[in-house]
Coordinates of C-alpha atoms in Angstrom, one line a residue:
M803 CA -14.7 -1.4 -5.6
N804 CA -15.8 -1.3 -9.8
D805 CA -13.1 -2.8 -11.4
P806 CA -12.3 -6.3 -10.8
A807 CA -9.9 -8.3 -13.3
A808 CA -11.6 -10.3 -16.0
T809 CA -10.1 -13.9 -15.2
P810 CA -11.0 -16.3 -18.0
A811 CA -15.0 -17.6 -17.2
T812 CA -15.2 -21.2 -16.1
P813 CA -17.2 -24.1 -18.4
A814 CA -20.7 -23.3 -18.7
H815 CA -23.3 -25.0 -16.8
A816 CA -26.0 -23.5 -14.7
S817 CA -24.9 -22.6 -11.3
T818 CA -26.9 -24.2 -8.1
S819 CA -26.0 -21.6 -5.6
A820 CA -27.0 -18.5 -6.5
A821 CA -31.0 -17.1 -5.0
T822 CA -33.5 -17.5 -6.4
E823 CA -36.3 -14.4 -7.5
N824 CA -38.6 -16.4 -4.6
G825 CA -35.5 -15.5 -2.2
S826 CA -34.7 -19.6 -2.0
A827 CA -31.8 -20.4 -2.2
P828 CA -31.1 -23.8 -3.3
A829 CA -27.9 -26.1 -1.3
P830 CA -24.7 -26.1 -2.8
V831 CA -24.0 -29.6 -4.3
R832 CA -21.2 -31.4 -3.2
R833 CA -18.1 -31.2 -5.4
P834 CA -14.6 -32.2 -5.1
R835 CA -12.3 -30.1 -2.2
V836 CA -9.8 -28.0 -4.0
R837 CA -6.7 -26.7 -2.5
A838 CA -5.8 -23.6 -1.6
P839 CA -2.9 -22.6 -4.7
E840 CA 0.3 -21.2 -2.8
L841 CA 1.1 -17.9 -2.3
V842 CA 3.4 -16.2 -4.5
G843 CA 4.6 -12.3 -4.7
K844 CA 7.2 -10.8 -6.3
G845 CA 7.1 -7.5 -4.1
G846 CA 8.3 -10.7 -1.2
W847 CA 6.7 -10.2 2.6
L848 CA 5.5 -7.7 5.3
N849 CA 5.2 -7.4 8.7
T850 CA 7.3 -11.2 9.2
G851 CA 9.9 -9.5 10.3
G852 CA 11.1 -10.5 7.1
E853 CA 10.0 -13.7 7.1
Q854 CA 9.1 -15.4 3.3
L855 CA 5.1 -17.4 4.6
S856 CA 4.3 -20.0 2.8
L857 CA 0.1 -21.8 2.9
T858 CA 2.2 -24.7 3.7
A859 CA 4.1 -23.8 6.9
L860 CA 0.4 -22.2 7.6
R861 CA -1.0 -25.7 7.9
G862 CA -2.9 -26.0 11.7
K863 CA -4.2 -22.5 11.1
I864 CA -7.4 -21.1 9.4
V865 CA -6.2 -18.6 7.0
I866 CA -8.2 -15.6 5.8
V867 CA -6.6 -14.5 2.2
D868 CA -7.5 -10.8 1.7
F869 CA -7.0 -9.8 -2.0
W870 CA -6.8 -5.7 -1.9
T871 CA -5.3 -2.9 -3.2
F872 CA -4.8 0.3 -1.2
C873 CA -6.8 2.3 -3.7
C874 CA -9.9 0.6 -2.6
I875 CA -12.3 2.5 -0.2
N876 CA -14.2 -1.4 0.2
C877 CA -10.9 -2.8 0.6
L878 CA -10.2 -0.1 3.4
H879 CA -14.0 -1.2 5.3
V880 CA -12.8 -4.5 4.7
L881 CA -9.7 -3.9 6.4
D882 CA -11.8 -2.6 8.9
E883 CA -14.2 -5.2 9.9
L884 CA -11.3 -7.7 9.9
R885 CA -9.4 -6.3 13.2
E886 CA -12.1 -7.3 15.8
L887 CA -12.4 -11.3 14.1
E888 CA -8.7 -10.9 14.1
E889 CA -9.1 -10.0 17.9
R890 CA -11.0 -13.0 18.9
H891 CA -9.8 -15.4 17.3
A892 CA -6.0 -14.5 17.2
E893 CA -4.9 -18.3 18.4
T894 CA -6.3 -20.0 15.3
V895 CA -6.9 -17.6 12.7
V896 CA -4.2 -15.6 10.4
V897 CA -5.4 -13.5 7.8
V898 CA -2.9 -12.4 5.2
G899 CA -3.4 -9.6 2.9
V900 CA -2.2 -9.9 -0.7
H901 CA -1.7 -6.9 -2.5
S902 CA -3.3 -7.1 -5.8
P903 CA -2.3 -3.8 -7.5
K904 CA -4.9 -1.4 -10.0
F905 CA -2.6 1.7 -11.0
V906 CA 0.6 1.3 -11.5
H907 CA 1.4 4.1 -8.5
E908 CA -0.1 0.8 -6.3
A909 CA 2.9 -1.2 -7.7
E910 CA 5.4 0.2 -6.7
H911 CA 6.8 -1.8 -3.6
A912 CA 7.5 1.5 -1.6
A913 CA 3.9 2.7 -1.9
V914 CA 2.8 -1.2 -0.6
V915 CA 4.6 -0.4 2.7
D916 CA 3.5 3.1 3.1
A917 CA 0.0 1.8 2.3
V918 CA 0.7 -1.2 5.3
E919 CA 1.4 2.0 8.6
R920 CA -0.6 4.0 6.8
Y921 CA -4.0 1.9 7.7
G922 CA -2.5 0.0 10.7
V923 CA -2.2 -3.4 8.5
E924 CA -1.6 -5.8 11.7
H925 CA -1.4 -8.7 9.8
P926 CA 1.3 -10.6 7.5
V927 CA 0.6 -8.8 3.5
L928 CA 2.5 -10.5 0.4
D929 CA 3.1 -7.8 -2.2
D930 CA 1.7 -9.1 -5.3
P931 CA 2.5 -6.6 -8.1
E932 CA 2.1 -8.7 -10.8
L933 CA -1.3 -10.2 -9.5
A934 CA 0.3 -13.8 -9.5
T935 CA -1.3 -15.2 -6.6
W936 CA -4.8 -13.4 -7.5
K937 CA -4.4 -15.1 -11.0
Q938 CA -4.3 -18.7 -9.2
Y939 CA -7.5 -17.8 -7.0
A940 CA -9.3 -16.4 -10.2
V941 CA -10.5 -13.3 -8.0
R942 CA -12.6 -10.9 -10.2
A943 CA -13.0 -7.7 -7.9
W944 CA -11.4 -5.7 -4.7
P945 CA -11.4 -7.2 -1.9
T946 CA -11.9 -10.8 -2.3
L947 CA -12.1 -12.8 0.7
V948 CA -11.2 -16.7 0.6
V949 CA -10.6 -18.9 4.1
V950 CA -8.4 -21.9 3.8
D951 CA -9.7 -24.3 6.7
P952 CA -6.3 -25.5 8.3
E953 CA -5.6 -29.2 5.7
G954 CA -5.0 -26.0 3.0
Y955 CA -8.5 -26.3 1.2
V956 CA -10.8 -23.3 -0.2
V957 CA -14.4 -23.5 1.6
A958 CA -15.1 -20.5 0.9
Q959 CA -15.1 -17.5 -1.3
H960 CA -17.0 -13.8 -0.9
A961 CA -16.4 -10.7 -2.8
G962 CA -17.2 -6.9 -1.7
E963 CA -18.2 -6.1 1.8
G964 CA -20.1 -7.1 4.9
H965 CA -19.6 -10.8 5.2
V966 CA -17.0 -11.0 8.5
H967 CA -20.0 -12.1 10.8
A968 CA -20.5 -15.0 8.1
I969 CA -16.8 -16.0 8.0
E970 CA -16.8 -15.8 11.6
R971 CA -19.2 -17.9 11.5
L972 CA -17.2 -20.0 9.5
V973 CA -14.3 -19.8 11.5
E974 CA -16.1 -20.8 14.8
E975 CA -17.6 -24.4 13.2
L976 CA -13.8 -24.7 11.7
E977 CA -12.2 -24.0 14.4
A978 CA -14.4 -27.0 16.6
A979 CA -14.4 -29.8 13.7
H980 CA -10.3 -29.4 13.3
G981 CA -10.4 -29.4 16.8
A982 CA -12.0 -32.4 17.6
K983 CA -9.8 -34.1 14.2
G984 CA -6.6 -32.7 15.7
T985 CA -6.2 -30.9 12.5
L986 CA -5.7 -27.1 14.2
R987 CA -2.7 -25.3 16.1
R988 CA -3.0 -22.7 18.6
G989 CA -0.6 -20.2 19.0
E990 CA 0.3 -16.5 17.9
G991 CA 0.4 -15.8 14.5
P992 CA 3.7 -14.6 12.0
Y993 CA 3.0 -10.8 12.0
V994 CA 5.4 -9.3 13.0
P995 CA 5.1 -5.2 13.6
P996 CA 7.5 -2.9 11.7
E997 CA 9.7 -0.6 14.4
P998 CA 7.7 2.9 15.4
V999 CA 9.1 6.1 13.3
A1000 CA 9.3 9.3 15.1
T1001 CA 7.7 12.8 13.0
D1002 CA 5.5 15.6 13.9
L1003 CA 3.4 13.9 11.6
R1004 CA 2.5 10.2 9.9
F1005 CA 0.8 9.8 6.8
P1006 CA -0.9 13.3 6.8
G1007 CA -4.4 13.7 5.2
K1008 CA -6.1 17.0 4.9
I1009 CA -5.3 20.5 5.5
L1010 CA -7.3 23.4 6.8
A1011 CA -6.1 27.5 6.7
L1012 CA -6.8 29.3 9.8
P1013 CA -8.1 33.1 10.2
D1014 CA -4.6 33.0 12.3
G1015 CA -2.3 32.5 9.3
G1016 CA -1.6 28.9 11.0
F1017 CA -3.0 25.4 9.7
L1018 CA -5.0 22.7 10.9
V1019 CA -4.0 19.2 9.5
S1020 CA -5.4 16.1 9.5
D1021 CA -2.8 13.4 11.0
T1022 CA -4.6 10.8 9.7
T1023 CA -2.4 8.0 10.8
R1024 CA -2.1 9.1 14.2
H1025 CA -5.8 9.3 14.7
Q1026 CA -5.0 13.3 15.6
L1027 CA -5.6 16.9 14.7
V1028 CA -2.5 18.9 14.6
E1029 CA -2.5 22.9 14.7
L1030 CA 1.1 24.1 13.3
A1031 CA 1.7 28.1 13.2
A1032 CA 2.9 29.7 10.3
D1033 CA 5.5 28.3 9.4
G1034 CA 3.5 24.8 8.9
E1035 CA 6.3 22.9 10.7
S1036 CA 6.2 24.5 14.7
V1037 CA 3.2 22.3 16.4
V1038 CA 1.4 24.8 18.4
R1039 CA -1.6 21.7 20.1
R1040 CA -2.3 18.3 19.3
I1041 CA -6.7 17.5 19.8
G1042 CA -7.3 13.7 20.2
D1043 CA -5.6 11.4 22.6
G1044 CA -4.0 9.5 19.2
E1045 CA -6.1 5.8 20.1
R1046 CA -9.0 4.9 17.6
G1047 CA -12.2 5.8 19.2
L1048 CA -15.0 8.3 18.8
T1049 CA -15.1 10.0 21.9
D1050 CA -15.9 13.3 22.6
G1051 CA -14.7 15.7 24.6
G1052 CA -11.3 17.6 25.4
P1053 CA -8.6 17.7 22.7
E1054 CA -6.7 15.3 25.5
A1055 CA -9.6 12.7 26.1
A1056 CA -11.4 13.3 22.3
R1057 CA -10.9 10.0 20.2
F1058 CA -10.9 10.3 15.7
N1059 CA -10.1 7.0 13.9
E1060 CA -8.2 7.9 10.7
P1061 CA -9.9 11.5 10.2
Q1062 CA -10.0 13.5 6.5
G1063 CA -11.3 16.6 5.5
L1064 CA -11.6 19.8 7.3
A1065 CA -14.0 22.5 6.6
L1066 CA -14.3 26.3 8.1
L1067 CA -17.8 26.7 9.6
P1068 CA -19.5 29.5 9.1
D1069 CA -19.5 30.1 13.1
G1070 CA -15.9 29.4 12.9
A1071 CA -15.6 26.2 14.3
V1072 CA -14.2 23.3 12.6
L1073 CA -15.4 20.5 10.5
V1074 CA -14.1 17.3 10.6
A1075 CA -14.6 14.1 7.9
D1076 CA -13.8 11.6 10.6
T1077 CA -13.2 8.9 8.0
V1078 CA -13.7 5.9 9.8
N1079 CA -15.6 7.0 12.3
H1080 CA -18.1 7.5 9.5
A1081 CA -19.0 10.9 11.5
L1082 CA -18.6 14.2 10.8
R1083 CA -17.1 16.4 14.3
R1084 CA -16.8 19.9 15.2
V1085 CA -14.2 21.4 16.9
D1086 CA -14.3 24.5 18.7
L1087 CA -10.5 26.8 17.9
T1088 CA -11.2 28.1 21.2
T1089 CA -10.9 24.7 24.0
G1090 CA -9.8 22.1 21.3
A1091 CA -13.6 20.1 22.6
V1092 CA -14.6 17.7 19.7
T1093 CA -17.8 16.7 19.9
T1094 CA -20.0 14.7 16.8
L1095 CA -22.5 16.1 15.0
A1096 CA -23.8 13.2 12.1
G1097 CA -23.9 9.9 11.8
T1098 CA -23.9 7.0 14.3
G1099 CA -20.4 5.6 13.8
E1100 CA -22.0 2.7 12.4
Q1101 CA -21.1 2.4 8.5
W1102 CA -24.2 3.4 5.7
W1103 CA -25.6 -0.2 4.4
Q1104 CA -27.9 -0.1 1.1
G1105 CA -31.2 0.6 2.2
A1106 CA -31.0 2.3 4.9
P1107 CA -32.0 5.7 5.4
T1108 CA -30.6 8.6 3.3
E1109 CA -31.7 11.5 4.8
G1110 CA -32.9 12.9 8.6
A1111 CA -31.8 14.2 11.4
A1112 CA -27.9 13.5 11.3
R1113 CA -26.9 12.0 14.6
E1114 CA -30.1 9.4 13.3
I1115 CA -28.0 8.7 9.5
A1116 CA -25.6 6.5 9.1
L1117 CA -22.5 7.4 6.8
S1118 CA -20.2 6.1 5.2
S1119 CA -16.8 6.3 5.1
P1120 CA -16.8 10.8 4.4
W1121 CA -13.6 11.8 3.1
D1122 CA -13.6 15.7 2.8
V1123 CA -15.8 18.9 3.0
A1124 CA -17.0 21.8 1.8
Y1125 CA -18.9 24.9 2.9
F1126 CA -21.3 25.6 -0.2
E1127 CA -25.2 27.1 -1.1
G1128 CA -25.3 26.8 2.4
R1129 CA -24.6 23.5 3.2
V1130 CA -21.6 21.4 4.1
W1131 CA -20.9 19.3 0.8
I1132 CA -19.6 16.1 2.2
A1133 CA -17.5 14.1 0.1
M1134 CA -19.0 10.5 0.8
A1135 CA -16.1 8.0 -0.8
G1136 CA -17.7 4.9 0.9
V1137 CA -20.6 4.9 -1.3
H1138 CA -19.2 6.9 -4.4
Q1139 CA -22.2 10.3 -4.0
L1140 CA -22.4 13.6 -2.5
W1141 CA -24.0 14.3 1.1
T1142 CA -25.2 17.4 2.7
Y1143 CA -25.3 18.2 5.4
D1144 CA -27.1 22.0 7.2
P1145 CA -26.2 23.1 10.4
V1146 CA -29.2 25.0 10.9
S1147 CA -31.6 22.0 11.2
G1148 CA -29.3 19.7 12.0
A1149 CA -30.2 17.2 9.3
V1150 CA -28.3 15.3 6.4
G1151 CA -29.4 13.7 3.1
V1152 CA -27.8 12.4 -0.6
A1153 CA -27.5 15.2 -2.8
A1154 CA -25.2 13.7 -6.2
G1155 CA -24.7 10.0 -7.1
T1156 CA -26.9 6.7 -7.4
T1157 CA -23.9 5.1 -5.3
N1158 CA -23.1 3.4 -8.1
E1159 CA -19.8 3.5 -9.6
G1160 CA -18.3 5.5 -12.6
L1161 CA -18.1 8.6 -14.2
V1162 CA -21.4 9.9 -15.2
D1163 CA -22.9 13.8 -16.2
G1164 CA -26.2 15.1 -15.9
P1165 CA -28.6 16.0 -13.3
A1166 CA -27.2 15.3 -9.9
G1167 CA -29.2 12.7 -9.1
E1168 CA -28.4 10.7 -11.7
A1169 CA -25.1 11.4 -12.1
W1170 CA -22.6 8.7 -11.1
F1171 CA -18.8 9.0 -8.7
A1172 CA -16.5 6.6 -8.1
Q1173 CA -15.0 7.8 -4.9
P1174 CA -15.3 11.4 -4.2
S1175 CA -11.8 12.1 -1.6
G1176 CA -11.7 15.9 -2.7
L1177 CA -14.1 19.4 -2.5
A1178 CA -13.0 22.2 -2.8
V1179 CA -15.6 26.1 -3.5
S1180 CA -14.7 28.3 -6.6
P1181 CA -13.7 32.2 -5.0
D1182 CA -16.8 32.9 -7.2
G1183 CA -19.0 30.5 -5.3
T1184 CA -20.3 29.6 -8.8
R1185 CA -19.0 25.8 -8.3
L1186 CA -17.6 23.0 -6.0
W1187 CA -15.3 20.9 -7.3
V1188 CA -14.7 17.0 -6.6
A1189 CA -11.3 15.2 -7.3
D1190 CA -13.7 11.6 -7.6
S1191 CA -10.3 9.5 -7.5
E1192 CA -10.7 5.9 -8.7
T1193 CA -12.2 7.5 -12.5
S1194 CA -8.5 9.7 -12.0
A1195 CA -10.9 12.9 -13.0
L1196 CA -11.5 16.5 -12.0
R1197 CA -15.8 16.9 -11.6
W1198 CA -17.3 19.6 -10.4
V1199 CA -21.2 20.3 -8.6
E1200 CA -23.0 24.2 -9.8
A1201 CA -27.0 25.2 -9.3
D1202 CA -28.9 24.5 -12.3
G1203 CA -31.9 26.3 -11.6
D1204 CA -34.9 26.1 -9.7
G1205 CA -32.9 25.0 -6.7
A1206 CA -31.1 21.5 -8.6
F1207 CA -27.6 21.1 -8.7
A1208 CA -26.1 19.8 -12.3
V1209 CA -22.6 17.2 -11.9
R1210 CA -20.2 18.3 -15.1
T1211 CA -16.7 16.6 -16.0
A1212 CA -13.7 18.8 -16.4
V1213 CA -10.8 16.2 -17.0
G1214 CA -11.4 11.8 -17.1
T1215 CA -12.6 9.6 -19.0
G1216 CA -13.9 6.7 -16.7
L1217 CA -12.4 3.7 -14.3
F1218 CA -9.9 2.6 -16.5
D1219 CA -7.9 5.0 -18.2
F1220 CA -5.2 7.4 -16.3
G1221 CA -1.8 8.7 -16.8
H1222 CA 0.4 11.9 -16.4
R1223 CA -0.3 13.7 -19.4
D1224 CA -1.2 17.4 -20.1
G1225 CA -2.9 19.3 -22.4
P1226 CA -6.4 20.2 -23.6
A1227 CA -9.0 18.4 -21.0
D1228 CA -10.2 15.8 -23.3
Q1229 CA -6.8 14.5 -23.8
A1230 CA -5.4 15.4 -20.0
L1231 CA -5.2 12.5 -17.7
F1232 CA -4.6 12.3 -14.5
Q1233 CA -4.2 9.3 -11.2
H1234 CA -5.7 9.1 -8.6
P1235 CA -6.3 12.6 -6.9
L1236 CA -7.1 12.8 -3.8
G1237 CA -7.7 16.8 -3.3
V1238 CA -8.1 19.9 -5.7
T1239 CA -7.8 23.7 -4.4
A1240 CA -9.4 26.7 -5.8
L1241 CA -7.1 29.3 -7.1
P1242 CA -7.5 33.2 -8.1
G1243 CA -8.4 33.3 -11.6
G1244 CA -10.8 30.6 -11.6
S1245 CA -8.4 27.8 -12.0
V1246 CA -8.0 25.2 -9.5
A1247 CA -5.1 23.2 -8.4
V1248 CA -5.6 19.0 -8.9
C1249 CA -2.6 16.9 -6.1
D1250 CA -2.2 14.2 -8.7
T1251 CA -1.2 12.2 -6.0
Y1252 CA -0.2 8.7 -7.3
N1253 CA 2.0 10.6 -10.2
H1254 CA 2.6 12.7 -7.5
A1255 CA 2.1 16.2 -8.8
L1256 CA 0.8 18.9 -8.2
R1257 CA -1.7 20.2 -12.1
R1258 CA -3.3 23.1 -12.5
Y1259 CA -6.9 23.2 -14.7
D1260 CA -7.7 26.2 -16.3
P1261 CA -11.9 26.8 -17.3
A1262 CA -11.0 29.3 -19.0
T1263 CA -8.1 27.9 -21.9
G1264 CA -9.5 24.9 -21.6
E1265 CA -6.0 23.3 -20.7
V1266 CA -4.1 20.9 -18.2
D1267 CA -0.4 21.9 -16.8
T1268 CA 2.1 20.8 -14.1
L1269 CA 3.0 22.9 -11.2
A1270 CA 5.2 20.6 -9.6
T1271 CA 6.7 17.4 -9.4
D1272 CA 8.6 15.4 -7.0
L1273 CA 5.7 15.2 -4.0
R1274 CA 5.2 12.2 -2.3
E1275 CA 1.6 11.8 -2.7
P1276 CA -0.3 15.1 -2.6
S1277 CA -3.4 14.8 -1.0
G1278 CA -4.4 18.0 -0.2
A1279 CA -3.1 21.9 -0.9
V1280 CA -4.2 25.6 1.0
L1281 CA -2.7 29.2 -0.3
A1282 CA -0.8 30.6 2.7
A1283 CA -2.6 33.6 4.5
D1284 CA -0.2 35.9 4.1
G1285 CA -0.6 36.9 0.8
S1286 CA 3.0 35.5 -1.1
G1287 CA 1.2 33.9 -3.1
E1288 CA 2.2 30.4 -1.4
I1289 CA 0.3 27.4 -2.0
V1290 CA 0.8 24.9 1.2
V1291 CA 1.0 20.9 0.1
V1292 CA 0.5 18.0 2.3
E1293 CA 3.0 15.9 1.2
S1294 CA 1.0 12.9 2.7
A1295 CA 3.8 10.1 2.0
R1296 CA 7.1 12.9 3.7
H1297 CA 4.8 13.9 6.6
R1298 CA 4.9 17.4 5.9
L1299 CA 3.7 20.8 4.3
T1300 CA 5.8 21.8 1.1
R1301 CA 5.7 25.5 0.7
L1302 CA 5.5 26.1 -3.2
R1303 CA 5.2 29.2 -5.0
L1304 CA 3.0 29.2 -8.3
P1305 CA 4.9 29.4 -10.7
E1306 CA 4.1 31.9 -13.5
D1307 CA 5.1 29.4 -17.1
A1308 CA 3.9 26.0 -15.2
V1309 CA 5.8 22.7 -17.1
R1310 CA 3.7 20.8 -19.7
V1311 CA 4.2 17.9 -19.5
E1312 CA 3.7 15.3 -22.2
G1313 CA 3.5 12.3 -20.3
V1314 CA 2.2 8.6 -21.1
A1315 CA -2.0 6.9 -21.2
H1316 CA -2.4 3.9 -18.8
H1317 CA -5.1 1.3 -18.8
T1318 CA -5.8 -0.9 -15.8
Q1319 CA -3.8 -3.5 -17.2
R1320 CA -7.4 -6.6 -16.8
A1321 CA -7.3 -8.8 -19.4
A1322 CA -11.0 -8.9 -20.8
T1323 CA -13.1 -11.7 -20.2
E1324 CA -13.8 -12.8 -23.5
V1325 CA -17.7 -13.9 -24.1
A1326 CA -19.4 -14.9 -27.3
A1327 CA -21.8 -12.4 -28.6
G1328 CA -25.3 -13.1 -28.2
V1329 CA -27.5 -14.6 -24.7
L1330 CA -25.4 -14.4 -22.0
S1331 CA -26.1 -16.5 -18.6
L1332 CA -24.9 -13.8 -15.5
D1333 CA -25.0 -15.7 -12.5
V1334 CA -23.9 -14.7 -9.1
V1335 CA -23.6 -17.0 -7.3
F1336 CA -24.3 -16.1 -3.2
Q1337 CA -24.5 -19.3 -0.7
A1338 CA -26.3 -18.2 2.8
P1339 CA -23.5 -17.8 5.9
P1340 CA -24.2 -21.0 8.5
G1341 CA -26.9 -20.9 10.5
Q1342 CA -28.9 -18.2 8.6
K1343 CA -31.4 -18.3 5.7
L1344 CA -32.4 -15.4 3.0
D1345 CA -34.5 -12.4 4.3
T1346 CA -37.8 -13.3 2.9
R1347 CA -40.2 -11.3 5.4
Y1348 CA -40.5 -8.0 3.4
G1349 CA -40.1 -9.2 -0.2
P1350 CA -37.3 -10.6 -1.9
S1351 CA -34.0 -10.4 -0.4
T1352 CA -31.5 -10.4 -3.2
R1353 CA -31.1 -7.3 -5.9
L1354 CA -29.0 -7.7 -9.1
L1355 CA -28.3 -4.0 -11.5
V1356 CA -26.8 -4.0 -14.8
S1357 CA -26.4 -2.1 -16.6
A1358 CA -23.1 -1.7 -19.6
T1359 CA -20.3 0.9 -21.1
P1360 CA -20.7 1.6 -23.7
P1361 CA -24.8 1.2 -23.8
E1362 CA -25.2 -0.5 -26.6
L1363 CA -22.9 -2.9 -25.9
L1364 CA -26.2 -4.2 -23.5
A1365 CA -29.3 -5.2 -26.4
E1366 CA -31.2 -7.1 -23.9
G1367 CA -31.0 -7.3 -19.5
E1368 CA -30.0 -3.8 -18.0
G1369 CA -32.0 -2.5 -15.2
A1370 CA -32.3 -4.1 -12.1
G1371 CA -34.6 -7.3 -10.7
T1372 CA -34.9 -10.0 -7.6
D1373 CA -32.9 -12.9 -9.8
L1374 CA -29.9 -13.1 -9.4
R1375 CA -29.5 -15.3 -12.2
R1376 CA -30.1 -13.4 -15.4
E1377 CA -29.3 -13.6 -19.2
V1378 CA -28.5 -11.1 -20.9
R1379 CA -27.9 -10.6 -24.6
L1380 CA -24.5 -8.3 -26.0
A1381 CA -24.4 -6.7 -29.1
G1382 CA -21.3 -5.6 -31.0
A1383 CA -19.2 -7.3 -34.0
E1384 CA -16.2 -9.4 -33.2
G1385 CA -13.3 -7.9 -31.2
A1386 CA -15.8 -5.5 -30.0
E1387 CA -15.0 -3.8 -26.0
G1388 CA -16.7 -2.6 -23.1
V1389 CA -18.1 -3.3 -19.9
L1390 CA -20.0 -5.3 -17.5
H1391 CA -21.9 -3.2 -14.7
V1392 CA -22.9 -5.5 -11.8
S1393 CA -24.5 -4.9 -8.1
A1394 CA -25.6 -7.2 -6.3
M1395 CA -26.7 -7.3 -3.1
A1396 CA -28.4 -10.0 -0.6
A1397 CA -29.6 -10.1 3.1
S1398 CA -29.6 -12.9 5.2
C1399 CA -30.8 -13.3 8.5
D1400 CA -30.4 -16.2 11.6
E1401 CA -32.6 -19.4 11.3
E1402 CA -33.1 -19.0 15.0
G1403 CA -34.3 -16.5 18.1
E1404 CA -37.4 -14.6 19.1
Y1405 CA -34.6 -11.6 17.2
P1406 CA -32.9 -12.3 14.6
A1407 CA -29.4 -10.5 13.8
C1408 CA -29.9 -9.8 9.8
H1409 CA -26.9 -8.6 7.1
V1410 CA -26.9 -7.6 4.3
H1411 CA -23.9 -8.7 1.7
Q1412 CA -23.3 -6.6 -1.6
Q1413 CA -21.0 -5.7 -3.8
D1414 CA -19.8 -4.1 -7.3
W1415 CA -18.4 -5.1 -10.7
G1416 CA -17.2 -3.9 -13.7
V1417 CA -15.5 -6.9 -15.9
P1418 CA -14.1 -5.8 -18.8
V1419 CA -15.2 -8.0 -22.0
R1420 CA -14.5 -8.5 -25.2
L1421 CA -16.8 -10.6 -28.2
T1422 CA -14.9 -13.0 -29.6
A1423 CA -16.5 -15.8 -31.4
G1424 CA -16.4 -19.0 -29.2
G1425 CA -16.2 -17.5 -26.2
A1426 CA -18.0 -18.1 -23.3
D1427 CA -21.7 -17.8 -22.8
R1428 CA -22.1 -18.1 -19.0
L1429 CA -20.2 -14.9 -16.3
P1430 CA -20.8 -16.3 -12.9
L1431 CA -19.6 -13.6 -10.1
V1432 CA -19.2 -15.1 -6.7
L1433 CA -20.4 -13.1 -4.5
A1434 CA -20.7 -15.8 -1.2
G1435 CA -19.9 -19.3 -1.4
L1436 CA -18.3 -21.1 -3.9
D1437 CA -18.8 -21.4 -7.8
E1438 CA -19.3 -25.4 -9.0
G1439 CA -17.5 -24.0 -12.1
D1440 CA -14.7 -22.9 -10.0
E1441 CA -11.5 -24.7 -11.2
G1442 CA -8.9 -25.4 -9.1
N1443 CA -6.5 -28.6 -7.3
E1444 CA -8.8 -31.2 -6.7
A1445 CA -7.1 -33.3 -3.2

């Protein structure tokens, strides 16, 4: 997630952990063991049956501390990556989630409780709304995983996705070493599941109006689709058996995994964005039969193919779908792009976005998105509206001549600014919107999810107003097909559909503006040593078979902040030059990737480690001249309480 906290930089000295340009990685320097800080959070503990946990009480267990926030798609990926590890090492490993919010809404305790159930989190979670534990561990990015050994010492830190294989290797080593030493404690962990609640829907995601006047809803947490009658309440049928899985078949045998977006295809079938399966599924509305159209079931990683036969190309958390310009457009939240699926040729490919996370308009291939999560086509078919959730923005795609497309922004400024404010579009603010709905006359309704509101943007006037408040995490909406002029909204956190009459005169909210509360790192103008720390996992080495195994991409907002050092390279250590007056602020965008493979074996397993950082910085006399970012391993400059 390209929006980390910027904690004070560690003392400036050379890192021996960053991979070099030729692919070699120096051996880590021997360093004092660091005692893991205690876990504290004002919101208290979830999934523990009311018990208060501590690292002291967990002594003897291998503890994996997962710093996450529920808006972050990368954090959700890591939750899924951890599931098998938790199951295989249930007697020795305790995963502890530390919820560390970005948005104001995420600091609400009730919202964290909802998120833990919504995403099927089956381990203890500490609600840390004031980021107390985040600061103690000097975390810089969502997600970050910290491994603590059975004696309470930090032994590894990993930022981003794709590290679970490395952590499992480390877990196996720790099990062997501490088992022999007598410091490993086996047995059940402290997780206590919450009591299930009976409702027809449970955290539903998206909604589709059906030709017969009814509705199809993605019942996300229950891994099903639910068909409802025209009243929006009576259940007609369920599609899917309710268990996580990627299984085709009839409505009682098929399996989904947290499905979200729905779209009607020209042939009358429904296309489903099966988010955690990284797949597109097709539902025959007559029989309820489910088939897989696109995706391999595995998550796409940097360097993998981005176009080709749909069943042979990996996808990454498709969140919504819409039929536009003869193709199905896919909000590929997991890689901050829009892809397309061609029902005729059966091919998929990238249509817009670079995988960089942010807000940049222009030609589709050069634009930046940040977790696009909602799509809707304008009534005249000329615009594809996009809810770009992490930038709290409303954007659109339109044809730009010669078969090309361009991306524009109607409302929103970037990753750090959000709020609830109506008025001229260049001043209006949303907070993590997840859904958009095209309205008659050309305006568009926005499910302003974290503001619990339904908003409206009118391109004709350039104004934003508020249609309804007191919703609970609205995530999708459709116009009722009965000509009533009503809009049916998915109130995800109230587990229901709500009908609203579109008002003649909407409310205008003066509202408030928020900025992500992360202290900027104070750095000196001039040369800054940017040092991405990466240590290959135990039993692995950097993969140099086909050239350099590492990549580093650096840019800045505003661009003039970075006088030298912008662009791509293969060395994870780079000197950049910052320019500006004292007190000037901006964001360094850093994207790093490293590939490692098993040291032995005829067919070595290989893995990609990657993370994007967005580091807010402030130019200050006497500020740091080194910025370490840990991709995997430990930075020798880390500070802590020595044993």
